[in-house]
PDB file of C-alpha atoms in Angstrom:
ATOM      1  CA  LEU R   1      -5.736 -24.299  16.727  1.00  0.00           C
ATOM      2  CA  LEU R   2      -8.278 -21.277  16.616  1.00  0.00           C
ATOM      3  CA  SER R   3     -11.869 -21.980  16.105  1.00  0.00           C
ATOM      4  CA  ASP R   4     -15.061 -19.607  16.495  1.00  0.00           C
ATOM      5  CA  HIS R   5     -17.038 -22.974  16.876  1.00  0.00           C
ATOM      6  CA  GLY R   6     -19.663 -22.014  14.677  1.00  0.00           C
ATOM      7  CA  GLN R   7     -19.833 -22.013  10.775  1.00  0.00           C
ATOM      8  CA  SER R   8     -21.636 -18.651  10.316  1.00  0.00           C
ATOM      9  CA  PRO R   9     -21.079 -16.698   7.213  1.00  0.00           C
ATOM     10  CA  GLY R  10     -19.107 -13.874   7.349  1.00  0.00           C
ATOM     11  CA  GLU R  11     -15.649 -12.159   6.197  1.00  0.00           C
ATOM     12  CA  THR R  12     -12.557 -13.813   5.574  1.00  0.00           C
ATOM     13  CA  PHE R  13      -9.530 -13.465   7.842  1.00  0.00           C
ATOM     14  CA  ALA R  14      -7.748 -11.584   5.197  1.00  0.00           C
ATOM     15  CA  GLY R  15     -10.961  -9.318   4.523  1.00  0.00           C
ATOM     16  CA  ARG R  16     -11.080  -8.499   8.049  1.00  0.00           C
ATOM     17  CA  TYR R  17      -7.715  -7.996   8.855  1.00  0.00           C
ATOM     18  CA  GLY R  18      -5.908  -6.944   5.631  1.00  0.00           C
ATOM     19  CA  LEU R  19      -3.483  -9.899   5.382  1.00  0.00           C
ATOM     20  CA  THR R  20      -3.680 -13.818   5.496  1.00  0.00           C
ATOM     21  CA  LEU R  21      -3.318 -15.929   8.469  1.00  0.00           C
ATOM     22  CA  LYS R  22       0.008 -17.075   6.974  1.00  0.00           C
ATOM     23  CA  ASP R  23       1.057 -13.504   6.605  1.00  0.00           C
ATOM     24  CA  LEU R  24       0.094 -12.881  10.152  1.00  0.00           C
ATOM     25  CA  VAL R  25       2.153 -15.862  11.525  1.00  0.00           C
ATOM     26  CA  ARG R  26       4.977 -14.840   9.573  1.00  0.00           C
ATOM     27  CA  ALA R  27       4.940 -11.287  10.884  1.00  0.00           C
ATOM     28  CA  GLY R  28       4.715 -12.323  14.330  1.00  0.00           C
ATOM     29  CA  CYS R  29       7.687 -14.550  13.927  1.00  0.00           C
ATOM     30  CA  GLY R  30       9.834 -11.547  12.446  1.00  0.00           C
ATOM     31  CA  LEU R  31       9.780 -13.197   8.770  1.00  0.00           C
ATOM     32  CA  PRO R  32       9.340 -10.989   5.850  1.00  0.00           C
ATOM     33  CA  VAL R  33       5.438 -10.416   4.611  1.00  0.00           C
ATOM     34  CA  PRO R  34       4.298  -9.369   1.216  1.00  0.00           C
ATOM     35  CA  ARG R  35       4.042  -5.186   1.194  1.00  0.00           C
ATOM     36  CA  ARG R  36       0.218  -5.506   0.734  1.00  0.00           C
ATOM     37  CA  ALA R  37       0.257  -6.857   4.356  1.00  0.00           C
ATOM     38  CA  ARG R  38       2.094  -4.341   5.877  1.00  0.00           C
ATOM     39  CA  GLY R  39       0.506  -1.141   5.208  1.00  0.00           C
ATOM     40  CA  THR R  40      -3.041  -1.513   6.722  1.00  0.00           C
ATOM     41  CA  HIS R  41      -4.199  -0.430   9.805  1.00  0.00           C
ATOM     42  CA  SER R  42      -5.928  -3.466  10.810  1.00  0.00           C
ATOM     43  CA  ALA R  43      -2.842  -5.595   9.727  1.00  0.00           C
ATOM     44  CA  SER R  44      -0.796  -3.291  12.402  1.00  0.00           C
ATOM     45  CA  GLU R  45      -3.388  -4.421  14.871  1.00  0.00           C
ATOM     46  CA  ALA R  46      -3.107  -7.939  14.271  1.00  0.00           C
ATOM     47  CA  ARG R  47       0.522  -8.182  14.184  1.00  0.00           C
ATOM     48  CA  ASP R  48       0.433  -6.520  17.726  1.00  0.00           C
ATOM     49  CA  ALA R  49      -1.778  -9.057  18.739  1.00  0.00           C
ATOM     50  CA  VAL R  50       0.441 -11.982  17.679  1.00  0.00           C
ATOM     51  CA  ARG R  51       3.518 -10.210  19.403  1.00  0.00           C
ATOM     52  CA  ILE R  52       1.608  -9.597  22.597  1.00  0.00           C
ATOM     53  CA  ALA R  53       0.661 -13.337  22.471  1.00  0.00           C
ATOM     54  CA  LEU R  54       4.035 -14.576  21.839  1.00  0.00           C
ATOM     55  CA  HIS R  55       5.333 -12.290  24.934  1.00  0.00           C
ATOM     56  CA  ARG R  56       7.381 -10.246  22.640  1.00  0.00           C
ATOM     57  CA  PRO R  57       7.431  -6.298  22.621  1.00  0.00           C
ATOM     58  CA  PRO R  58       6.378  -4.751  19.468  1.00  0.00           C
ATOM     59  CA  ALA R  59       9.458  -3.154  18.814  1.00  0.00           C
ATOM     60  CA  GLU R  60      11.855  -6.063  19.750  1.00  0.00           C
ATOM     61  CA  VAL R  61      15.095  -6.203  17.837  1.00  0.00           C
ATOM     62  CA  GLU R  62      17.456  -9.110  18.148  1.00  0.00           C
ATOM     63  CA  PRO R  63      21.166  -8.838  17.460  1.00  0.00           C
ATOM     64  CA  GLU R  64      21.833 -11.132  14.424  1.00  0.00           C
ATOM     65  CA  ALA R  65      24.265 -14.004  14.616  1.00  0.00           C
ATOM     66  CA  GLU R  66      27.616 -13.827  12.675  1.00  0.00           C
ATOM     67  CA  HIS R  67      26.106 -16.845  10.481  1.00  0.00           C
ATOM     68  CA  PRO R  68      22.704 -17.821  11.579  1.00  0.00           C
ATOM     69  CA  ALA R  69      21.360 -21.234  10.980  1.00  0.00           C
ATOM     70  CA  ARG R  70      18.534 -21.730   8.543  1.00  0.00           C
ATOM     71  CA  ARG R  71      15.494 -22.354  10.127  1.00  0.00           C
ATOM     72  CA  SER R  72      12.457 -23.762   9.399  1.00  0.00           C
ATOM     73  CA  GLU R  73       9.530 -21.584   8.617  1.00  0.00           C
ATOM     74  CA  PRO R  74       5.988 -21.994  10.292  1.00  0.00           C
ATOM     75  CA  ILE R  75       3.432 -24.050   8.429  1.00  0.00           C
ATOM     76  CA  VAL R  76       0.042 -22.422   8.609  1.00  0.00           C
ATOM     77  CA  LEU R  77      -3.270 -24.397   7.338  1.00  0.00           C
ATOM     78  CA  ALA R  78      -6.823 -22.448   7.273  1.00  0.00           C
ATOM     79  CA  SER R  79      -9.897 -23.935   6.381  1.00  0.00           C
ATOM     80  CA  GLY R  80     -13.165 -22.186   7.266  1.00  0.00           C
ATOM     81  CA  ASN R  81     -13.239 -21.205  10.671  1.00  0.00           C
ATOM     82  CA  LEU R  82     -10.104 -23.312  11.520  1.00  0.00           C
ATOM     83  CA  GLY R  83      -6.717 -22.157  11.784  1.00  0.00           C
ATOM     84  CA  LEU R  84      -3.608 -24.774  12.440  1.00  0.00           C
ATOM     85  CA  VAL R  85      -0.097 -23.315  12.897  1.00  0.00           C
ATOM     86  CA  SER R  86       2.829 -25.558  13.397  1.00  0.00           C
ATOM     87  CA  PHE R  87       6.489 -24.598  14.066  1.00  0.00           C
ATOM     88  CA  PRO R  88       8.763 -27.368  12.884  1.00  0.00           C
ATOM     89  CA  ASP R  89      11.802 -26.087  14.887  1.00  0.00           C
ATOM     90  CA  ILE R  90       9.846 -26.247  18.231  1.00  0.00           C
ATOM     91  CA  GLU R  91       9.786 -29.724  19.942  1.00  0.00           C
ATOM     92  CA  GLY R  92       6.769 -30.641  21.620  1.00  0.00           C
ATOM     93  CA  ARG R  93       3.834 -28.264  22.274  1.00  0.00           C
ATOM     94  CA  ALA R  94       4.434 -24.316  21.731  1.00  0.00           C
ATOM     95  CA  SER R  95       2.496 -22.801  24.496  1.00  0.00           C
ATOM     96  CA  ARG R  96       4.368 -19.357  24.714  1.00  0.00           C
TER      97      ARG R  96
END
């Protein structure tokens, strides 16, 4: 859960970083994001911040399985100054 503990008017997440919160989470999970979310300087910074928070190196490359299992995508809800991110494939609390 993300919060700035205030309802101050200001830029939206997409306006500030050049991509939506959903696109940021998808990029941090190694999922595809729309072309518009890949090309901005601030989007690159935001993706790097997510990778650091997830303890992943920026250039991490995982070998692909022969037939990888289909995984659920993260659920991202944004409302005002709050963001809720849920990972259906992770049981319990996702602290790392």
